[in-house]
Amino acid sequence: DIQMTQSPSSLSASVGDRVTITCRASQSISNYLNWYQQKPGKAPKLLIYAASNLQTGVPSRFSGSGSGTDFTLTINSLQPEDVATYYCQQSYSSPPTFGQGTKVEIK
Amino acid sequence: EVQLVESGGGLVKPGGSLRLSCAASGFTFSSYTMDWVRQAPGKGLEWVSSITSSSSYIYYADSVKGRFTISRDNAKNSLYLQMNSLRAEDTAVYYCARENGQAAGTEFDYWGQGTLVTVSS
């Protein structure tokens, strides 16, 4: 199975800050990488698919980049409603696997 | 509007069985692969199983293979997960999710609200 490792595990930033979360795959996965946001007590929500494509309805302050083994989720100008845990997920090979999550809080 | 609504969770003793259901609406259910993903309390997301649109291909995580059975009824727009020989480590919120392929690979673009399964004596 492909292992997905996210860093950091948690972060605290101020409103308006630029936040970057990284995700590393244990082998090359091309751009078969998705990002999800999960708010407390809620189901995950798709933010980014195929590494850099913004899902319909997701604010443009979210962006994704990367290919191969290293990927980044960026939140430009962090907002209070962005408090959540963020997960990356690979769909390159079965089984689909998720990173352990990055918890984002407001400082 | 796409909606996925899970039901069937609850408290069950180790070794027991439970059947989860997921009612889909707002899209052509028979055209999509559907999945179950679970989340143990305070933990991350774990893919459990998937079934293609016509049930031709079915896949399971090693952790549930031989104990769980995924199925679907396209006439009823419903997805199911039969869970047998349940263990404490199966305790989790179970989500059904729609699998879509908009670009490279696939993604889980819609999720239900989840149903909690607790395995405890």
mmCIF file with all atom_site columns, C-alpha atoms in Angstrom:
data_model
loop_
_atom_site.group_PDB
_atom_site.id
_atom_site.type_symbol
_atom_site.label_atom_id
_atom_site.label_alt_id
_atom_site.label_comp_id
_atom_site.label_asym_id
_atom_site.label_entity_id
_atom_site.label_seq_id
_atom_site.pdbx_PDB_ins_code
_atom_site.Cartn_x
_atom_site.Cartn_y
_atom_site.Cartn_z
_atom_site.occupancy
_atom_site.B_iso_or_equiv
_atom_site.pdbx_formal_charge
_atom_site.auth_seq_id
_atom_site.auth_comp_id
_atom_site.auth_asym_id
_atom_site.auth_atom_id
_atom_site.pdbx_PDB_model_num
ATOM 1   C CA . ASP A 1 1   ? 0.000   0.000   0.000   1.00 0.00 ? 1   ASP A CA 1
ATOM 2   C CA . ILE A 1 2   ? 1.117   3.558   -0.680  1.00 0.00 ? 2   ILE A CA 1
ATOM 3   C CA . GLN A 1 3   ? 1.820   5.483   2.518   1.00 0.00 ? 3   GLN A CA 1
ATOM 4   C CA . MET A 1 4   ? 0.813   9.146   2.702   1.00 0.00 ? 4   MET A CA 1
ATOM 5   C CA . THR A 1 5   ? 2.592   11.363  5.222   1.00 0.00 ? 5   THR A CA 1
ATOM 6   C CA . GLN A 1 6   ? 1.394   14.856  6.037   1.00 0.00 ? 6   GLN A CA 1
ATOM 7   C CA . SER A 1 7   ? 3.245   17.635  7.806   1.00 0.00 ? 7   SER A CA 1
ATOM 8   C CA . PRO A 1 8   ? 2.801   19.284  10.118  1.00 0.00 ? 8   PRO A CA 1
ATOM 9   C CA . SER A 1 9   ? 0.310   17.265  12.191  1.00 0.00 ? 9   SER A CA 1
ATOM 10  C CA . SER A 1 10  ? -1.118  20.516  13.514  1.00 0.00 ? 10  SER A CA 1
ATOM 11  C CA . LEU A 1 11  ? -0.584  24.216  13.120  1.00 0.00 ? 11  LEU A CA 1
ATOM 12  C CA . SER A 1 12  ? -1.835  27.464  14.560  1.00 0.00 ? 12  SER A CA 1
ATOM 13  C CA . ALA A 1 13  ? -1.949  30.603  12.423  1.00 0.00 ? 13  ALA A CA 1
ATOM 14  C CA . SER A 1 14  ? -3.530  34.022  12.484  1.00 0.00 ? 14  SER A CA 1
ATOM 15  C CA . VAL A 1 15  ? -6.460  35.156  10.396  1.00 0.00 ? 15  VAL A CA 1
ATOM 16  C CA . GLY A 1 16  ? -5.103  36.402  7.094   1.00 0.00 ? 16  GLY A CA 1
ATOM 17  C CA . ASP A 1 17  ? -1.976  34.250  7.191   1.00 0.00 ? 17  ASP A CA 1
ATOM 18  C CA . ARG A 1 18  ? -0.882  32.019  4.356   1.00 0.00 ? 18  ARG A CA 1
ATOM 19  C CA . VAL A 1 19  ? -0.924  28.381  5.455   1.00 0.00 ? 19  VAL A CA 1
ATOM 20  C CA . THR A 1 20  ? 0.900   25.519  3.747   1.00 0.00 ? 20  THR A CA 1
ATOM 21  C CA . ILE A 1 21  ? 0.355   21.805  4.364   1.00 0.00 ? 21  ILE A CA 1
ATOM 22  C CA . THR A 1 22  ? 2.540   19.207  2.729   1.00 0.00 ? 22  THR A CA 1
ATOM 23  C CA . CYS A 1 23  ? 1.799   15.617  1.791   1.00 0.00 ? 23  CYS A CA 1
ATOM 24  C CA . ARG A 1 24  ? 4.414   13.077  0.743   1.00 0.00 ? 24  ARG A CA 1
ATOM 25  C CA . ALA A 1 25  ? 3.720   9.740   -0.924  1.00 0.00 ? 25  ALA A CA 1
ATOM 26  C CA . SER A 1 26  ? 5.882   6.678   -0.363  1.00 0.00 ? 26  SER A CA 1
ATOM 27  C CA . GLN A 1 27  ? 6.185   6.272   -4.136  1.00 0.00 ? 27  GLN A CA 1
ATOM 28  C CA . SER A 1 28  ? 5.405   8.350   -7.169  1.00 0.00 ? 28  SER A CA 1
ATOM 29  C CA . ILE A 1 29  ? 1.674   8.875   -7.674  1.00 0.00 ? 29  ILE A CA 1
ATOM 30  C CA . SER A 1 30  ? 1.826   11.316  -10.612 1.00 0.00 ? 30  SER A CA 1
ATOM 31  C CA . ASN A 1 31  ? -0.915  13.844  -9.837  1.00 0.00 ? 31  ASN A CA 1
ATOM 32  C CA . TYR A 1 32  ? -3.418  11.331  -8.431  1.00 0.00 ? 32  TYR A CA 1
ATOM 33  C CA . LEU A 1 33  ? -3.786  13.300  -5.224  1.00 0.00 ? 33  LEU A CA 1
ATOM 34  C CA . ASN A 1 34  ? -6.860  14.764  -3.564  1.00 0.00 ? 34  ASN A CA 1
ATOM 35  C CA . TRP A 1 35  ? -7.348  17.065  -0.573  1.00 0.00 ? 35  TRP A CA 1
ATOM 36  C CA . TYR A 1 36  ? -10.281 17.057  1.847   1.00 0.00 ? 36  TYR A CA 1
ATOM 37  C CA . GLN A 1 37  ? -11.409 19.345  4.633   1.00 0.00 ? 37  GLN A CA 1
ATOM 38  C CA . GLN A 1 38  ? -13.170 17.932  7.682   1.00 0.00 ? 38  GLN A CA 1
ATOM 39  C CA . LYS A 1 39  ? -14.736 20.247  10.232  1.00 0.00 ? 39  LYS A CA 1
ATOM 40  C CA . PRO A 1 40  ? -15.436 18.900  13.732  1.00 0.00 ? 40  PRO A CA 1
ATOM 41  C CA . GLY A 1 41  ? -18.391 16.518  13.773  1.00 0.00 ? 41  GLY A CA 1
ATOM 42  C CA . LYS A 1 42  ? -18.881 16.751  10.017  1.00 0.00 ? 42  LYS A CA 1
ATOM 43  C CA . ALA A 1 43  ? -18.182 14.599  7.001   1.00 0.00 ? 43  ALA A CA 1
ATOM 44  C CA . PRO A 1 44  ? -15.098 15.283  4.886   1.00 0.00 ? 44  PRO A CA 1
ATOM 45  C CA . LYS A 1 45  ? -15.501 17.668  1.980   1.00 0.00 ? 45  LYS A CA 1
ATOM 46  C CA . LEU A 1 46  ? -13.535 17.515  -1.268  1.00 0.00 ? 46  LEU A CA 1
ATOM 47  C CA . LEU A 1 47  ? -11.399 20.633  -1.816  1.00 0.00 ? 47  LEU A CA 1
ATOM 48  C CA . ILE A 1 48  ? -8.875  19.761  -4.508  1.00 0.00 ? 48  ILE A CA 1
ATOM 49  C CA . TYR A 1 49  ? -8.749  16.859  -6.966  1.00 0.00 ? 49  TYR A CA 1
ATOM 50  C CA . ALA A 1 50  ? -5.932  15.690  -9.228  1.00 0.00 ? 50  ALA A CA 1
ATOM 51  C CA . ALA A 1 51  ? -3.431  17.719  -7.206  1.00 0.00 ? 51  ALA A CA 1
ATOM 52  C CA . SER A 1 52  ? -4.387  21.186  -8.410  1.00 0.00 ? 52  SER A CA 1
ATOM 53  C CA . ASN A 1 53  ? -8.028  21.317  -9.503  1.00 0.00 ? 53  ASN A CA 1
ATOM 54  C CA . LEU A 1 54  ? -10.377 23.294  -7.292  1.00 0.00 ? 54  LEU A CA 1
ATOM 55  C CA . GLN A 1 55  ? -13.666 21.504  -6.643  1.00 0.00 ? 55  GLN A CA 1
ATOM 56  C CA . THR A 1 56  ? -16.733 23.504  -7.649  1.00 0.00 ? 56  THR A CA 1
ATOM 57  C CA . GLY A 1 57  ? -17.850 25.853  -4.906  1.00 0.00 ? 57  GLY A CA 1
ATOM 58  C CA . VAL A 1 58  ? -14.588 25.821  -2.964  1.00 0.00 ? 58  VAL A CA 1
ATOM 59  C CA . PRO A 1 59  ? -13.192 29.311  -2.239  1.00 0.00 ? 59  PRO A CA 1
ATOM 60  C CA . SER A 1 60  ? -10.297 30.377  -4.435  1.00 0.00 ? 60  SER A CA 1
ATOM 61  C CA . ARG A 1 61  ? -8.037  30.958  -1.409  1.00 0.00 ? 61  ARG A CA 1
ATOM 62  C CA . PHE A 1 62  ? -7.472  27.181  -1.477  1.00 0.00 ? 62  PHE A CA 1
ATOM 63  C CA . SER A 1 63  ? -4.954  25.846  -3.974  1.00 0.00 ? 63  SER A CA 1
ATOM 64  C CA . GLY A 1 64  ? -2.990  22.684  -4.538  1.00 0.00 ? 64  GLY A CA 1
ATOM 65  C CA . SER A 1 65  ? 0.252   21.853  -6.287  1.00 0.00 ? 65  SER A CA 1
ATOM 66  C CA . GLY A 1 66  ? 2.773   19.112  -6.775  1.00 0.00 ? 66  GLY A CA 1
ATOM 67  C CA . SER A 1 67  ? 3.352   15.864  -8.614  1.00 0.00 ? 67  SER A CA 1
ATOM 68  C CA . GLY A 1 68  ? 5.285   12.675  -8.150  1.00 0.00 ? 68  GLY A CA 1
ATOM 69  C CA . THR A 1 69  ? 5.757   12.288  -4.403  1.00 0.00 ? 69  THR A CA 1
ATOM 70  C CA . ASP A 1 70  ? 5.472   15.803  -2.987  1.00 0.00 ? 70  ASP A CA 1
ATOM 71  C CA . PHE A 1 71  ? 2.303   17.848  -2.783  1.00 0.00 ? 71  PHE A CA 1
ATOM 72  C CA . THR A 1 72  ? 1.148   21.056  -1.143  1.00 0.00 ? 72  THR A CA 1
ATOM 73  C CA . LEU A 1 73  ? -2.170  22.489  -0.040  1.00 0.00 ? 73  LEU A CA 1
ATOM 74  C CA . THR A 1 74  ? -2.102  26.250  0.417   1.00 0.00 ? 74  THR A CA 1
ATOM 75  C CA . ILE A 1 75  ? -4.682  28.422  2.106   1.00 0.00 ? 75  ILE A CA 1
ATOM 76  C CA . ASN A 1 76  ? -4.152  32.048  1.154   1.00 0.00 ? 76  ASN A CA 1
ATOM 77  C CA . SER A 1 77  ? -5.502  34.404  3.798   1.00 0.00 ? 77  SER A CA 1
ATOM 78  C CA . LEU A 1 78  ? -6.703  31.976  6.472   1.00 0.00 ? 78  LEU A CA 1
ATOM 79  C CA . GLN A 1 79  ? -10.290 32.565  7.596   1.00 0.00 ? 79  GLN A CA 1
ATOM 80  C CA . PRO A 1 80  ? -11.988 31.518  10.875  1.00 0.00 ? 80  PRO A CA 1
ATOM 81  C CA . GLU A 1 81  ? -14.208 29.089  8.945   1.00 0.00 ? 81  GLU A CA 1
ATOM 82  C CA . ASP A 1 82  ? -11.092 27.238  7.734   1.00 0.00 ? 82  ASP A CA 1
ATOM 83  C CA . VAL A 1 83  ? -10.564 25.702  11.178  1.00 0.00 ? 83  VAL A CA 1
ATOM 84  C CA . ALA A 1 84  ? -10.616 22.002  10.339  1.00 0.00 ? 84  ALA A CA 1
ATOM 85  C CA . THR A 1 85  ? -8.516  18.924  9.775   1.00 0.00 ? 85  THR A CA 1
ATOM 86  C CA . TYR A 1 86  ? -7.160  18.505  6.268   1.00 0.00 ? 86  TYR A CA 1
ATOM 87  C CA . TYR A 1 87  ? -6.420  15.145  4.653   1.00 0.00 ? 87  TYR A CA 1
ATOM 88  C CA . CYS A 1 88  ? -4.611  14.185  1.491   1.00 0.00 ? 88  CYS A CA 1
ATOM 89  C CA . GLN A 1 89  ? -5.563  10.979  -0.354  1.00 0.00 ? 89  GLN A CA 1
ATOM 90  C CA . GLN A 1 90  ? -3.975  9.097   -3.231  1.00 0.00 ? 90  GLN A CA 1
ATOM 91  C CA . SER A 1 91  ? -5.974  7.384   -5.957  1.00 0.00 ? 91  SER A CA 1
ATOM 92  C CA . TYR A 1 92  ? -2.991  6.084   -7.930  1.00 0.00 ? 92  TYR A CA 1
ATOM 93  C CA . SER A 1 93  ? -3.352  2.527   -6.738  1.00 0.00 ? 93  SER A CA 1
ATOM 94  C CA . SER A 1 94  ? -5.714  0.427   -4.669  1.00 0.00 ? 94  SER A CA 1
ATOM 95  C CA . PRO A 1 95  ? -6.313  0.652   -1.814  1.00 0.00 ? 95  PRO A CA 1
ATOM 96  C CA . PRO A 1 96  ? -6.843  4.399   -1.740  1.00 0.00 ? 96  PRO A CA 1
ATOM 97  C CA . THR A 1 97  ? -4.981  5.739   1.262   1.00 0.00 ? 97  THR A CA 1
ATOM 98  C CA . PHE A 1 98  ? -5.170  8.919   3.297   1.00 0.00 ? 98  PHE A CA 1
ATOM 99  C CA . GLY A 1 99  ? -2.624  10.983  5.149   1.00 0.00 ? 99  GLY A CA 1
ATOM 100 C CA . GLN A 1 100 ? -2.959  11.144  8.916   1.00 0.00 ? 100 GLN A CA 1
ATOM 101 C CA . GLY A 1 101 ? -4.410  14.646  8.792   1.00 0.00 ? 101 GLY A CA 1
ATOM 102 C CA . THR A 1 102 ? -3.307  18.181  9.624   1.00 0.00 ? 102 THR A CA 1
ATOM 103 C CA . LYS A 1 103 ? -5.316  20.104  12.200  1.00 0.00 ? 103 LYS A CA 1
ATOM 104 C CA . VAL A 1 104 ? -5.513  23.832  11.497  1.00 0.00 ? 104 VAL A CA 1
ATOM 105 C CA . GLU A 1 105 ? -6.384  26.234  14.302  1.00 0.00 ? 105 GLU A CA 1
ATOM 106 C CA . ILE A 1 106 ? -6.583  29.987  14.655  1.00 0.00 ? 106 ILE A CA 1
ATOM 107 C CA . LYS A 1 107 ? -3.970  31.671  16.827  1.00 0.00 ? 107 LYS A CA 1
ATOM 108 C CA . GLU B 2 1   ? -28.732 18.248  -4.967  1.00 0.00 ? 1   GLU B CA 1
ATOM 109 C CA . VAL B 2 2   ? -26.655 15.166  -4.288  1.00 0.00 ? 2   VAL B CA 1
ATOM 110 C CA . GLN B 2 3   ? -27.575 13.517  -0.991  1.00 0.00 ? 3   GLN B CA 1
ATOM 111 C CA . LEU B 2 4   ? -26.207 10.433  0.704   1.00 0.00 ? 4   LEU B CA 1
ATOM 112 C CA . VAL B 2 5   ? -27.899 9.325   3.914   1.00 0.00 ? 5   VAL B CA 1
ATOM 113 C CA . GLU B 2 6   ? -26.485 6.449   5.951   1.00 0.00 ? 6   GLU B CA 1
ATOM 114 C CA . SER B 2 7   ? -28.415 4.407   8.473   1.00 0.00 ? 7   SER B CA 1
ATOM 115 C CA . GLY B 2 8   ? -28.117 1.179   10.425  1.00 0.00 ? 8   GLY B CA 1
ATOM 116 C CA . GLY B 2 9   ? -25.373 2.007   12.886  1.00 0.00 ? 9   GLY B CA 1
ATOM 117 C CA . GLY B 2 10  ? -25.569 1.183   16.554  1.00 0.00 ? 10  GLY B CA 1
ATOM 118 C CA . LEU B 2 11  ? -24.115 -0.765  19.440  1.00 0.00 ? 11  LEU B CA 1
ATOM 119 C CA . VAL B 2 12  ? -23.220 -4.397  18.790  1.00 0.00 ? 12  VAL B CA 1
ATOM 120 C CA . LYS B 2 13  ? -21.311 -7.008  20.765  1.00 0.00 ? 13  LYS B CA 1
ATOM 121 C CA . PRO B 2 14  ? -17.994 -8.417  19.513  1.00 0.00 ? 14  PRO B CA 1
ATOM 122 C CA . GLY B 2 15  ? -18.672 -11.181 17.030  1.00 0.00 ? 15  GLY B CA 1
ATOM 123 C CA . GLY B 2 16  ? -22.021 -9.680  16.116  1.00 0.00 ? 16  GLY B CA 1
ATOM 124 C CA . SER B 2 17  ? -23.363 -8.400  12.814  1.00 0.00 ? 17  SER B CA 1
ATOM 125 C CA . LEU B 2 18  ? -24.770 -5.166  11.484  1.00 0.00 ? 18  LEU B CA 1
ATOM 126 C CA . ARG B 2 19  ? -26.014 -3.983  8.107   1.00 0.00 ? 19  ARG B CA 1
ATOM 127 C CA . LEU B 2 20  ? -25.451 -0.401  7.045   1.00 0.00 ? 20  LEU B CA 1
ATOM 128 C CA . SER B 2 21  ? -27.475 1.298   4.333   1.00 0.00 ? 21  SER B CA 1
ATOM 129 C CA . CYS B 2 22  ? -26.863 4.422   2.292   1.00 0.00 ? 22  CYS B CA 1
ATOM 130 C CA . ALA B 2 23  ? -29.743 6.050   0.427   1.00 0.00 ? 23  ALA B CA 1
ATOM 131 C CA . ALA B 2 24  ? -28.664 8.141   -2.547  1.00 0.00 ? 24  ALA B CA 1
ATOM 132 C CA . SER B 2 25  ? -30.549 10.885  -4.344  1.00 0.00 ? 25  SER B CA 1
ATOM 133 C CA . GLY B 2 26  ? -29.924 13.820  -6.654  1.00 0.00 ? 26  GLY B CA 1
ATOM 134 C CA . PHE B 2 27  ? -27.780 11.955  -9.188  1.00 0.00 ? 27  PHE B CA 1
ATOM 135 C CA . THR B 2 28  ? -27.843 8.881   -11.420 1.00 0.00 ? 28  THR B CA 1
ATOM 136 C CA . PHE B 2 29  ? -26.798 6.361   -8.784  1.00 0.00 ? 29  PHE B CA 1
ATOM 137 C CA . SER B 2 30  ? -26.367 3.522   -11.269 1.00 0.00 ? 30  SER B CA 1
ATOM 138 C CA . SER B 2 31  ? -23.587 5.417   -13.068 1.00 0.00 ? 31  SER B CA 1
ATOM 139 C CA . TYR B 2 32  ? -21.161 5.705   -10.177 1.00 0.00 ? 32  TYR B CA 1
ATOM 140 C CA . THR B 2 33  ? -18.783 3.576   -8.186  1.00 0.00 ? 33  THR B CA 1
ATOM 141 C CA . MET B 2 34  ? -19.632 3.880   -4.492  1.00 0.00 ? 34  MET B CA 1
ATOM 142 C CA . ASP B 2 35  ? -17.420 3.423   -1.450  1.00 0.00 ? 35  ASP B CA 1
ATOM 143 C CA . TRP B 2 36  ? -17.470 3.041   2.308   1.00 0.00 ? 36  TRP B CA 1
ATOM 144 C CA . VAL B 2 37  ? -14.886 4.972   4.323   1.00 0.00 ? 37  VAL B CA 1
ATOM 145 C CA . ARG B 2 38  ? -14.618 4.820   8.100   1.00 0.00 ? 38  ARG B CA 1
ATOM 146 C CA . GLN B 2 39  ? -13.154 6.924   10.861  1.00 0.00 ? 39  GLN B CA 1
ATOM 147 C CA . ALA B 2 40  ? -12.394 5.535   14.307  1.00 0.00 ? 40  ALA B CA 1
ATOM 148 C CA . PRO B 2 41  ? -13.012 7.977   17.184  1.00 0.00 ? 41  PRO B CA 1
ATOM 149 C CA . GLY B 2 42  ? -10.358 10.690  17.136  1.00 0.00 ? 42  GLY B CA 1
ATOM 150 C CA . LYS B 2 43  ? -8.522  9.030   14.242  1.00 0.00 ? 43  LYS B CA 1
ATOM 151 C CA . GLY B 2 44  ? -8.045  9.546   10.531  1.00 0.00 ? 44  GLY B CA 1
ATOM 152 C CA . LEU B 2 45  ? -9.896  8.261   7.495   1.00 0.00 ? 45  LEU B CA 1
ATOM 153 C CA . GLU B 2 46  ? -9.671  4.646   6.360   1.00 0.00 ? 46  GLU B CA 1
ATOM 154 C CA . TRP B 2 47  ? -11.086 3.330   3.098   1.00 0.00 ? 47  TRP B CA 1
ATOM 155 C CA . VAL B 2 48  ? -13.145 0.169   3.645   1.00 0.00 ? 48  VAL B CA 1
ATOM 156 C CA . SER B 2 49  ? -14.687 -1.033  0.396   1.00 0.00 ? 49  SER B CA 1
ATOM 157 C CA . SER B 2 50  ? -15.845 -0.058  -3.067  1.00 0.00 ? 50  SER B CA 1
ATOM 158 C CA . ILE B 2 51  ? -18.289 -1.385  -5.639  1.00 0.00 ? 51  ILE B CA 1
ATOM 159 C CA . THR B 2 52  ? -18.486 -0.387  -9.282  1.00 0.00 ? 52  THR B CA 1
ATOM 160 C CA . SER B 2 53  ? -21.656 0.883   -10.903 1.00 0.00 ? 53  SER B CA 1
ATOM 161 C CA . SER B 2 54  ? -22.973 -2.488  -12.056 1.00 0.00 ? 54  SER B CA 1
ATOM 162 C CA . SER B 2 55  ? -21.405 -4.437  -9.187  1.00 0.00 ? 55  SER B CA 1
ATOM 163 C CA . SER B 2 56  ? -18.912 -5.995  -11.579 1.00 0.00 ? 56  SER B CA 1
ATOM 164 C CA . TYR B 2 57  ? -15.921 -5.180  -9.413  1.00 0.00 ? 57  TYR B CA 1
ATOM 165 C CA . ILE B 2 58  ? -15.752 -5.165  -5.636  1.00 0.00 ? 58  ILE B CA 1
ATOM 166 C CA . TYR B 2 59  ? -12.763 -4.341  -3.463  1.00 0.00 ? 59  TYR B CA 1
ATOM 167 C CA . TYR B 2 60  ? -12.077 -4.519  0.256   1.00 0.00 ? 60  TYR B CA 1
ATOM 168 C CA . ALA B 2 61  ? -9.455  -3.309  2.675   1.00 0.00 ? 61  ALA B CA 1
ATOM 169 C CA . ASP B 2 62  ? -7.411  -6.175  4.095   1.00 0.00 ? 62  ASP B CA 1
ATOM 170 C CA . SER B 2 63  ? -8.707  -5.265  7.564   1.00 0.00 ? 63  SER B CA 1
ATOM 171 C CA . VAL B 2 64  ? -12.300 -6.222  6.636   1.00 0.00 ? 64  VAL B CA 1
ATOM 172 C CA . LYS B 2 65  ? -11.839 -8.815  3.880   1.00 0.00 ? 65  LYS B CA 1
ATOM 173 C CA . GLY B 2 66  ? -13.807 -11.950 4.587   1.00 0.00 ? 66  GLY B CA 1
ATOM 174 C CA . ARG B 2 67  ? -15.980 -10.255 7.215   1.00 0.00 ? 67  ARG B CA 1
ATOM 175 C CA . PHE B 2 68  ? -17.661 -7.362  5.370   1.00 0.00 ? 68  PHE B CA 1
ATOM 176 C CA . THR B 2 69  ? -19.739 -7.523  2.193   1.00 0.00 ? 69  THR B CA 1
ATOM 177 C CA . ILE B 2 70  ? -20.579 -4.495  0.079   1.00 0.00 ? 70  ILE B CA 1
ATOM 178 C CA . SER B 2 71  ? -23.584 -4.530  -2.238  1.00 0.00 ? 71  SER B CA 1
ATOM 179 C CA . ARG B 2 72  ? -25.916 -2.158  -4.032  1.00 0.00 ? 72  ARG B CA 1
ATOM 180 C CA . ASP B 2 73  ? -29.422 -2.044  -5.429  1.00 0.00 ? 73  ASP B CA 1
ATOM 181 C CA . ASN B 2 74  ? -29.528 0.396   -8.331  1.00 0.00 ? 74  ASN B CA 1
ATOM 182 C CA . ALA B 2 75  ? -33.308 0.126   -8.571  1.00 0.00 ? 75  ALA B CA 1
ATOM 183 C CA . LYS B 2 76  ? -33.538 1.418   -5.004  1.00 0.00 ? 76  LYS B CA 1
ATOM 184 C CA . ASN B 2 77  ? -30.609 3.870   -5.262  1.00 0.00 ? 77  ASN B CA 1
ATOM 185 C CA . SER B 2 78  ? -29.084 2.196   -2.259  1.00 0.00 ? 78  SER B CA 1
ATOM 186 C CA . LEU B 2 79  ? -25.678 1.017   -1.081  1.00 0.00 ? 79  LEU B CA 1
ATOM 187 C CA . TYR B 2 80  ? -25.158 -1.523  1.670   1.00 0.00 ? 80  TYR B CA 1
ATOM 188 C CA . LEU B 2 81  ? -22.431 -2.848  3.933   1.00 0.00 ? 81  LEU B CA 1
ATOM 189 C CA . GLN B 2 82  ? -23.020 -6.150  5.696   1.00 0.00 ? 82  GLN B CA 1
ATOM 190 C CA . MET B 2 83  ? -20.613 -6.382  8.611   1.00 0.00 ? 83  MET B CA 1
ATOM 191 C CA . ASN B 2 84  ? -20.083 -9.759  10.297  1.00 0.00 ? 84  ASN B CA 1
ATOM 192 C CA . SER B 2 85  ? -17.694 -10.981 13.000  1.00 0.00 ? 85  SER B CA 1
ATOM 193 C CA . LEU B 2 86  ? -17.371 -7.456  14.284  1.00 0.00 ? 86  LEU B CA 1
ATOM 194 C CA . ARG B 2 87  ? -14.401 -6.515  16.419  1.00 0.00 ? 87  ARG B CA 1
ATOM 195 C CA . ALA B 2 88  ? -13.713 -3.655  18.802  1.00 0.00 ? 88  ALA B CA 1
ATOM 196 C CA . GLU B 2 89  ? -11.382 -2.146  16.208  1.00 0.00 ? 89  GLU B CA 1
ATOM 197 C CA . ASP B 2 90  ? -14.301 -1.820  13.781  1.00 0.00 ? 90  ASP B CA 1
ATOM 198 C CA . THR B 2 91  ? -15.755 0.887   16.034  1.00 0.00 ? 91  THR B CA 1
ATOM 199 C CA . ALA B 2 92  ? -15.992 3.965   13.833  1.00 0.00 ? 92  ALA B CA 1
ATOM 200 C CA . VAL B 2 93  ? -18.187 6.381   11.977  1.00 0.00 ? 93  VAL B CA 1
ATOM 201 C CA . TYR B 2 94  ? -18.928 4.820   8.602   1.00 0.00 ? 94  TYR B CA 1
ATOM 202 C CA . TYR B 2 95  ? -19.380 7.146   5.642   1.00 0.00 ? 95  TYR B CA 1
ATOM 203 C CA . CYS B 2 96  ? -20.675 6.272   2.229   1.00 0.00 ? 96  CYS B CA 1
ATOM 204 C CA . ALA B 2 97  ? -19.044 8.280   -0.522  1.00 0.00 ? 97  ALA B CA 1
ATOM 205 C CA . ARG B 2 98  ? -19.500 8.739   -4.227  1.00 0.00 ? 98  ARG B CA 1
ATOM 206 C CA . GLU B 2 99  ? -16.434 8.096   -6.331  1.00 0.00 ? 99  GLU B CA 1
ATOM 207 C CA . ASN B 2 100 ? -15.931 10.353  -9.316  1.00 0.00 ? 100 ASN B CA 1
ATOM 208 C CA . GLY B 2 101 ? -13.220 10.821  -11.902 1.00 0.00 ? 101 GLY B CA 1
ATOM 209 C CA . GLN B 2 102 ? -13.056 14.435  -13.067 1.00 0.00 ? 102 GLN B CA 1
ATOM 210 C CA . ALA B 2 103 ? -9.406  14.366  -14.091 1.00 0.00 ? 103 ALA B CA 1
ATOM 211 C CA . ALA B 2 104 ? -6.472  12.155  -13.139 1.00 0.00 ? 104 ALA B CA 1
ATOM 212 C CA . GLY B 2 105 ? -7.559  9.300   -10.923 1.00 0.00 ? 105 GLY B CA 1
ATOM 213 C CA . THR B 2 106 ? -10.734 9.386   -8.853  1.00 0.00 ? 106 THR B CA 1
ATOM 214 C CA . GLU B 2 107 ? -11.933 11.319  -5.855  1.00 0.00 ? 107 GLU B CA 1
ATOM 215 C CA . PHE B 2 108 ? -14.668 11.053  -3.246  1.00 0.00 ? 108 PHE B CA 1
ATOM 216 C CA . ASP B 2 109 ? -16.719 14.048  -4.250  1.00 0.00 ? 109 ASP B CA 1
ATOM 217 C CA . TYR B 2 110 ? -19.787 13.560  -2.065  1.00 0.00 ? 110 TYR B CA 1
ATOM 218 C CA . TRP B 2 111 ? -20.059 12.056  1.405   1.00 0.00 ? 111 TRP B CA 1
ATOM 219 C CA . GLY B 2 112 ? -22.928 11.130  3.663   1.00 0.00 ? 112 GLY B CA 1
ATOM 220 C CA . GLN B 2 113 ? -23.186 12.406  7.217   1.00 0.00 ? 113 GLN B CA 1
ATOM 221 C CA . GLY B 2 114 ? -21.967 9.093   8.620   1.00 0.00 ? 114 GLY B CA 1
ATOM 222 C CA . THR B 2 115 ? -23.381 6.444   10.945  1.00 0.00 ? 115 THR B CA 1
ATOM 223 C CA . LEU B 2 116 ? -21.664 5.363   14.152  1.00 0.00 ? 116 LEU B CA 1
ATOM 224 C CA . VAL B 2 117 ? -20.913 1.706   14.749  1.00 0.00 ? 117 VAL B CA 1
ATOM 225 C CA . THR B 2 118 ? -19.803 0.800   18.267  1.00 0.00 ? 118 THR B CA 1
ATOM 226 C CA . VAL B 2 119 ? -18.534 -2.704  18.968  1.00 0.00 ? 119 VAL B CA 1
ATOM 227 C CA . SER B 2 120 ? -18.436 -3.341  22.694  1.00 0.00 ? 120 SER B CA 1
ATOM 228 C CA . SER B 2 121 ? -19.555 -5.902  25.244  1.00 0.00 ? 121 SER B CA 1
#
